CSV table of C-alpha atoms and ligand atoms in Angstrom, one decimal:
chain,number,residue,atom,x,y,z
A,151,MET,CA,-94.3,87.7,-49.6
A,152,GLY,CA,-95.3,86.0,-52.9
A,153,GLU,CA,-93.3,88.6,-54.9
A,154,ILE,CA,-90.2,88.0,-52.7
A,155,PHE,CA,-90.6,84.2,-53.2
A,156,ASP,CA,-90.8,84.6,-56.9
A,157,ALA,CA,-87.8,86.9,-57.1
A,158,THR,CA,-85.6,84.5,-55.1
A,159,PRO,CA,-83.3,82.2,-57.1
A,160,PRO,CA,-84.2,78.6,-56.3
A,161,GLU,CA,-80.6,77.8,-55.3
A,162,ARG,CA,-80.9,80.4,-52.5
A,163,ILE,CA,-84.0,78.8,-51.0
A,164,SER,CA,-83.6,76.4,-48.1
A,165,LYS,CA,-86.2,74.6,-46.1
A,166,VAL,CA,-86.5,75.1,-42.4
A,167,PHE,CA,-87.1,71.7,-41.0
A,168,LEU,CA,-87.6,72.6,-37.3
A,169,GLU,CA,-89.2,75.9,-36.2
A,170,GLU,CA,-88.3,75.1,-32.6
A,171,LYS,CA,-86.3,72.3,-30.9
A,172,LEU,CA,-84.7,71.8,-27.5
A,173,PHE,CA,-82.0,69.1,-27.6
A,174,LYS,CA,-81.2,67.3,-24.4
A,175,THR,CA,-77.6,66.5,-25.4
A,176,TRP,CA,-75.4,69.6,-25.7
A,177,TYR,CA,-71.9,68.1,-25.6
A,178,TYR,CA,-70.0,64.9,-26.3
A,179,GLY,CA,-66.2,64.4,-26.0
A,180,ARG,CA,-64.6,67.7,-26.9
A,181,THR,CA,-67.6,69.0,-28.8
A,182,VAL,CA,-70.1,71.4,-27.4
A,183,LEU,CA,-73.2,73.1,-28.9
A,184,ILE,CA,-74.4,76.7,-28.4
A,185,GLY,CA,-77.3,78.8,-29.7
A,186,ASP,CA,-79.9,77.4,-32.1
A,187,ALA,CA,-77.9,74.2,-32.6
A,188,CYS,CA,-79.1,73.1,-29.1
A,189,HIS,CA,-82.1,75.3,-28.4
A,190,LYS,CA,-83.9,76.8,-31.3
A,191,MET,CA,-86.9,78.9,-30.3
A,192,LEU,CA,-89.7,80.7,-32.1
A,193,PRO,CA,-88.8,84.3,-32.9
A,194,ALA,CA,-91.9,85.8,-31.2
A,195,ALA,CA,-90.2,86.8,-28.0
A,196,GLY,CA,-87.0,87.9,-29.8
A,197,VAL,CA,-84.7,86.0,-27.6
A,198,GLY,CA,-83.0,83.4,-29.7
A,199,ALA,CA,-79.8,85.4,-30.4
A,200,VAL,CA,-79.9,86.7,-26.8
A,201,ASN,CA,-79.8,83.1,-25.5
A,202,ALA,CA,-77.0,82.2,-28.0
A,203,MET,CA,-75.0,85.1,-26.5
A,204,GLN,CA,-75.7,84.1,-23.0
A,205,ASP,CA,-74.5,80.6,-23.8
A,206,VAL,CA,-71.2,82.1,-25.1
A,207,VAL,CA,-70.7,84.1,-22.0
A,208,VAL,CA,-71.3,81.2,-19.7
A,209,LEU,CA,-69.2,78.8,-21.8
A,210,ALA,CA,-66.3,81.3,-21.8
A,211,ASN,CA,-66.5,81.6,-18.0
A,212,CYS,CA,-66.5,77.8,-17.7
A,213,LEU,CA,-63.5,77.6,-20.0
A,214,TYR,CA,-61.7,80.3,-18.0
A,215,SER,CA,-62.2,78.3,-14.8
A,216,MET,CA,-60.9,75.1,-16.3
A,217,ASN,CA,-57.9,73.6,-14.4
A,218,SER,CA,-56.5,71.5,-17.3
A,219,SER,CA,-57.3,70.3,-20.8
A,220,THR,CA,-57.8,66.7,-19.7
A,221,GLN,CA,-61.0,65.0,-20.9
A,222,GLU,CA,-62.2,64.8,-17.3
A,223,ASP,CA,-61.9,68.6,-16.8
A,224,ILE,CA,-63.4,69.3,-20.2
A,225,THR,CA,-66.4,67.1,-19.3
A,226,ALA,CA,-66.7,68.9,-16.0
A,227,LEU,CA,-66.8,72.3,-17.6
A,228,PHE,CA,-69.4,71.2,-20.2
A,229,GLN,CA,-71.5,69.8,-17.3
A,230,GLU,CA,-71.3,73.2,-15.5
A,231,TYR,CA,-72.2,75.0,-18.7
A,232,TYR,CA,-75.2,72.7,-19.3
A,233,LYS,CA,-76.3,73.1,-15.6
A,234,GLN,CA,-76.3,76.8,-15.9
A,235,ARG,CA,-77.9,77.1,-19.3
A,236,PHE,CA,-80.3,74.1,-20.1
A,237,HIS,CA,-83.2,75.1,-17.7
A,238,ARG,CA,-83.0,78.7,-18.8
A,239,ALA,CA,-83.1,77.9,-22.5
A,240,ALA,CA,-86.0,75.5,-21.8
A,241,ASN,CA,-87.9,78.3,-20.1
A,242,GLU,CA,-87.2,80.7,-22.9
A,243,ILE,CA,-88.5,78.1,-25.4
A,244,GLU,CA,-91.8,77.9,-23.5
A,245,ARG,CA,-92.0,81.7,-23.2
A,246,SER,CA,-91.4,82.1,-26.9
A,247,LYS,CA,-94.1,79.6,-27.6
A,248,ALA,CA,-96.6,81.4,-25.4
A,249,MET,CA,-95.6,84.8,-27.1
A,250,ALA,CA,-96.1,83.2,-30.5
A,251,LYS,CA,-99.6,82.2,-29.5
A,252,MET,CA,-100.3,85.6,-28.1
A,253,ILE,CA,-99.1,87.4,-31.2
A,254,ALA,CA,-100.3,85.1,-33.9
A,255,GLY,CA,-102.7,82.5,-32.4
A,256,GLN,CA,-105.9,82.0,-34.4
A,257,THR,CA,-108.2,80.2,-32.0
A,258,TRP,CA,-111.0,82.3,-30.5
A,259,LEU,CA,-109.4,82.0,-27.1
A,260,GLU,CA,-106.0,83.2,-28.4
A,261,ARG,CA,-107.8,86.1,-30.1
A,262,VAL,CA,-109.5,87.1,-26.9
A,263,VAL,CA,-106.2,86.8,-24.9
A,264,ARG,CA,-104.4,88.9,-27.5
A,265,HIS,CA,-107.2,91.6,-27.4
A,266,VAL,CA,-107.1,91.8,-23.6
A,267,LEU,CA,-103.3,91.8,-23.3
A,268,LEU,CA,-102.7,94.4,-26.1
A,269,ASN,CA,-105.5,96.7,-25.0
A,270,TYR,CA,-105.9,96.3,-21.2
A,271,LEU,CA,-102.6,95.2,-19.7
A,272,PRO,CA,-101.5,98.1,-17.5
A,273,ASN,CA,-98.1,99.6,-18.1
A,274,TRP,CA,-96.8,98.8,-14.6
A,275,LEU,CA,-97.6,95.1,-15.1
A,276,GLN,CA,-95.9,95.2,-18.5
A,277,GLN,CA,-92.8,96.7,-16.9
A,278,GLN,CA,-92.8,94.1,-14.1
A,279,ILE,CA,-93.0,91.3,-16.7
A,280,SER,CA,-90.1,92.8,-18.6
A,281,THR,CA,-88.0,93.3,-15.5
A,282,LYS,CA,-88.5,89.7,-14.6
A,283,ASN,CA,-87.6,88.6,-18.1
A,284,PHE,CA,-84.3,90.6,-18.1
A,285,GLU,CA,-83.1,89.9,-14.5
A,286,TYR,CA,-80.8,87.1,-15.7
A,287,ARG,CA,-77.6,88.8,-17.2
A,288,PRO,CA,-74.6,86.5,-17.2
A,289,GLN,CA,-71.3,88.5,-17.5
A,290,ILE,CA,-67.7,87.7,-18.2
A,291,ALA,CA,-66.1,86.4,-15.0
A,292,TRP,CA,-62.8,88.1,-15.4
A,293,LEU,CA,-64.1,91.6,-16.2
A,294,PRO,CA,-65.7,94.2,-13.9
A,295,LEU,CA,-69.5,93.9,-13.8
A,296,VAL,CA,-71.4,96.4,-15.8
A,297,PRO,CA,-72.7,99.1,-13.4
A,298,HIS,CA,-76.4,98.4,-12.5
A,299,ARG,CA,-78.2,101.6,-13.3
A,300,GLY,CA,-81.7,100.3,-13.6
A,301,LEU,CA,-84.4,99.8,-11.0
A,302,GLY,CA,-85.1,96.1,-11.6
A,303,ARG,CA,-83.4,93.2,-9.8
A,304,VAL,CA,-80.4,91.5,-11.3
A,305,LEU,CA,-79.8,87.9,-10.5
A,306,PRO,CA,-76.5,87.0,-8.8
A,307,GLN,CA,-73.7,85.9,-11.2
A,308,GLU,CA,-73.3,82.1,-11.3
A,309,GLY,CA,-69.8,80.5,-11.0
A,310,PRO,CA,-66.6,81.9,-9.6
A,311,ARG,CA,-65.6,85.5,-10.5
A,312,ARG,CA,-61.8,85.8,-10.9
A,313,PRO,CA,-59.9,88.6,-12.5
A,314,ARG,CA,-57.2,87.8,-15.1
A,315,PRO,CA,-53.7,87.7,-13.6
A,316,GLY,CA,-52.5,91.3,-13.2
A,317,PHE,CA,-56.0,92.7,-13.7
A,318,HIS,CA,-57.9,93.7,-10.6
A,319,LEU,CA,-61.7,93.8,-10.4
A,320,PRO,CA,-62.9,96.9,-8.4
A,321,GLN,CA,-64.2,95.7,-5.0
A,322,GLN,CA,-67.7,97.0,-5.5
A,323,SER,CA,-68.0,95.1,-8.8
A,324,ILE,CA,-67.3,91.8,-7.1
A,325,ALA,CA,-69.8,92.6,-4.3
A,326,GLN,CA,-72.4,93.9,-6.7
A,327,THR,CA,-74.3,90.7,-7.4
A,328,VAL,CA,-77.9,91.9,-6.8
B,602,LIG,C1,-87.6,86.0,-38.2
B,602,LIG,C2,-86.6,85.9,-37.1
B,602,LIG,C3,-86.5,86.9,-36.2
B,602,LIG,C4,-85.7,86.8,-35.1
B,602,LIG,N1,-85.6,87.9,-34.2
B,602,LIG,C5,-84.8,87.8,-33.1
B,602,LIG,C6,-84.7,88.9,-32.2
B,602,LIG,O1,-85.3,89.9,-32.4
B,602,LIG,N2,-83.9,88.7,-31.1
B,602,LIG,C7,-83.2,87.6,-30.9
B,602,LIG,O2,-82.4,87.5,-29.9
B,602,LIG,N3,-83.2,86.5,-31.8
B,602,LIG,C8,-84.0,86.6,-32.9
B,602,LIG,N4,-84.1,85.6,-33.7
B,602,LIG,C9,-83.4,84.3,-33.5
B,602,LIG,C10,-81.9,84.5,-33.9
B,602,LIG,O3,-81.8,84.9,-35.3
B,602,LIG,C11,-81.2,83.1,-33.7
B,602,LIG,O4,-81.6,82.6,-32.5
B,602,LIG,C12,-79.7,83.3,-33.8
B,602,LIG,O5,-79.3,83.7,-35.1
B,602,LIG,C13,-79.0,81.9,-33.5
B,602,LIG,O6,-77.7,82.1,-33.7
B,602,LIG,P1,-76.7,80.9,-33.9
B,602,LIG,O7,-75.3,81.5,-34.1
B,602,LIG,O8,-77.0,79.9,-32.9
B,602,LIG,O9,-77.2,80.2,-35.3
B,602,LIG,P2,-77.2,80.9,-36.7
B,602,LIG,O10,-77.4,82.4,-36.7
B,602,LIG,O11,-78.3,80.1,-37.5
B,602,LIG,O12,-75.8,80.6,-37.3
B,602,LIG,C14,-75.4,79.3,-37.7
B,602,LIG,C15,-74.4,79.5,-38.9
B,602,LIG,O13,-73.9,78.3,-39.3
B,602,LIG,C16,-73.9,78.2,-40.7
B,602,LIG,N5,-73.8,76.8,-41.0
B,602,LIG,C17,-74.8,75.9,-41.0
B,602,LIG,N6,-74.4,74.7,-41.4
B,602,LIG,C18,-73.1,74.8,-41.7
B,602,LIG,C19,-72.1,73.9,-42.1
B,602,LIG,N7,-72.3,72.6,-42.4
B,602,LIG,N8,-70.8,74.4,-42.3
B,602,LIG,C20,-70.6,75.7,-42.1
B,602,LIG,N9,-71.5,76.6,-41.6
B,602,LIG,C21,-72.7,76.2,-41.4
B,602,LIG,C22,-75.1,78.9,-41.1
B,602,LIG,O14,-75.0,79.3,-42.4
B,602,LIG,C23,-75.2,80.1,-40.2
B,602,LIG,O15,-74.4,81.2,-40.6
B,602,LIG,C24,-84.9,85.6,-34.9
B,602,LIG,C25,-85.1,84.6,-35.8
B,602,LIG,C26,-85.9,84.7,-36.9
B,602,LIG,C27,-86.0,83.5,-37.8
């Protein structure tokens, strides 16, 4: 790392002020935040970009369902976006924090936990944890749902699902919510 630092021109170096941060305010007026701008998480769980993309899908769905471009309707759509996303991002921040401790924690307890989890956690339990972590999969409201080919549960899609005018969702896609 030292060699990389030495080889980096000073003008290309920037300081990261916050390693993680969950902001409570995500919108104001006609401005709305997505991704790290509103919920920056430690990279240990590898889900920061995943959550940014989930924000975008949910925000696009809310925009699609908007009745008019009045400030009232814009605020209502931002509220719906926030309602669907805030608690999930908050959970993911906590999960990332726990993963960071598990991977890199230096207290004796964290070392013991790391040793036990990495050496003795059975595969079936690892799979169950992964399945639980990946059951939330927001999808675009006006496109057919991606066929569910796995074994794990998929949470129902939130918000209305409505095809684009002249574009019909196959019936089984609309029904396929679990
Ligand atoms: C080491 C590391 C490993 C990671 N691994 C994973 C992983 O495996 N999986 C995962 O899902 N996530 C991972 N992440 C997290 C992921 O990189 C971020 O969550 C994701 O990039 C956030 O996307 P974003 O678009 O919100 O923000 P950014 O990717 O930070 O994009 C913001 C953009 O805005 C630009 N910008 C800033 N200020 C201005 C300005 N004033 N004017 C114009 N442009 C501006 C920036 O240059 C940048 O290009 C990792 C992060 C790190 C640090």
